[in-house]
Amino acid sequence: MTSLSVGIIGCGRMGRQHALVCQSLGHHIAFVQDVDPTRGETLAGQCRGAAILSAPDEIAWGSIDAVFICTPPHARGPVELAAAQSGTPFLVEKPIGIKSEQCVGVLRELQLRPLVTSVGYMSRYRDSVRDARASLDGRRVVGVSAFWLAGRYNTPWWFDRTQSGGPFNEQGTHFVDLLRYFGGEIDEVAAVGRAADMEHPLSVSCRFQSGASGSLLYSCLSRSKQMSFEVLCTDGVVALEGYDLALAGSSQTTESALRTETEIFCRAVSEVRPDLVESSFEDALRTQLVMDAIAESLATQAVTKVRTPATLLVSREAA
């Protein structure tokens, strides 16, 4: 793989992990940038030769091959748009925003100027998840059932709805994305919970375009990580268990999904192979549109239709 020169925007936990993986793969961290100068200085000290930028508008886009955007959800949009306009491939952490409207400018630019993009739905890169999906080939899926019980993230913005969209938008999006990954596109959703209480457990039912049904229970009140994902077929069940989503009954060893995700993105950039990426920006937008529908259903207590990227663009133009 060709050695790349990459930038890191956002030097928290995810930015640091992507940077260190890139460096271990032989890539050069050209610069780091964070709103907290201390975080930027700390990460720069771990990355040989990395410059420290005070703001994204200091980026010399022509000097890098790719950028990793690891900012909180409320800050998403401007850097991705600048990257797309400059033709610079980018990996942005999930979710891609608080709401889909935040992403319209980037989507329009990518339609005009396609390039390699990736979104941090790292569970798609687990061997167990890929094997489970491959095992569904030729089988009829009638339902998907999942639960995600975990604790709060210890970051100041995570529990602020204006910065994260709420815990479910920031964390539960992983399993909503897997609902799509295994069941296909979702037509409509119905959510039950307390819209004003972000800590209250949330239950979501959905109908896939295929006619299959899905369900997801989410809570951030658990003292430990308890997770399960089952794909129900007419001829049996494919089950994934635990935080690492190991195949039930398998002795398969756990791999670093984030390392695999980072490595594949870098390879896709190096080889100009967008097909290598499991979750592109356009694909991740479809997951965010489901998240939007769930939020609307929770607020209205009504079954809600999931918009498509095309209807999103039309509604924005009409507005």
mmCIF file of C-alpha atoms in Angstrom, residues 126-137 139 181-182 231 238-240 245 247:
data_model
loop_
_atom_site.group_PDB
_atom_site.id
_atom_site.type_symbol
_atom_site.label_atom_id
_atom_site.label_comp_id
_atom_site.label_asym_id
_atom_site.label_seq_id
_atom_site.Cartn_x
_atom_site.Cartn_y
_atom_site.Cartn_z
ATOM 1 C CA ARG A 126 -15.903 -7.349 12.094
ATOM 2 C CA ASP A 127 -15.166 -10.746 10.553
ATOM 3 C CA SER A 128 -18.119 -12.209 12.448
ATOM 4 C CA VAL A 129 -20.526 -9.631 11.024
ATOM 5 C CA ARG A 130 -19.240 -10.120 7.497
ATOM 6 C CA ASP A 131 -19.451 -13.897 7.838
ATOM 7 C CA ALA A 132 -22.988 -13.626 9.217
ATOM 8 C CA ARG A 133 -24.076 -11.506 6.277
ATOM 9 C CA ALA A 134 -22.444 -13.865 3.783
ATOM 10 C CA SER A 135 -24.285 -16.778 5.389
ATOM 11 C CA LEU A 136 -27.614 -15.104 4.520
ATOM 12 C CA ASP A 137 -27.010 -15.341 0.777
ATOM 13 C CA ARG A 139 -31.919 -17.309 2.439
ATOM 14 C CA TYR A 181 -26.839 -4.071 6.798
ATOM 15 C CA PHE A 182 -28.662 -7.352 7.440
ATOM 16 C CA VAL A 231 -31.281 -12.463 12.057
ATOM 17 C CA VAL A 238 -27.951 -16.288 12.692
ATOM 18 C CA ALA A 239 -26.975 -14.925 16.109
ATOM 19 C CA LEU A 240 -24.272 -12.443 17.140
ATOM 20 C CA LEU A 245 -20.680 -9.378 18.056
ATOM 21 C CA LEU A 247 -21.024 -15.518 16.081
#
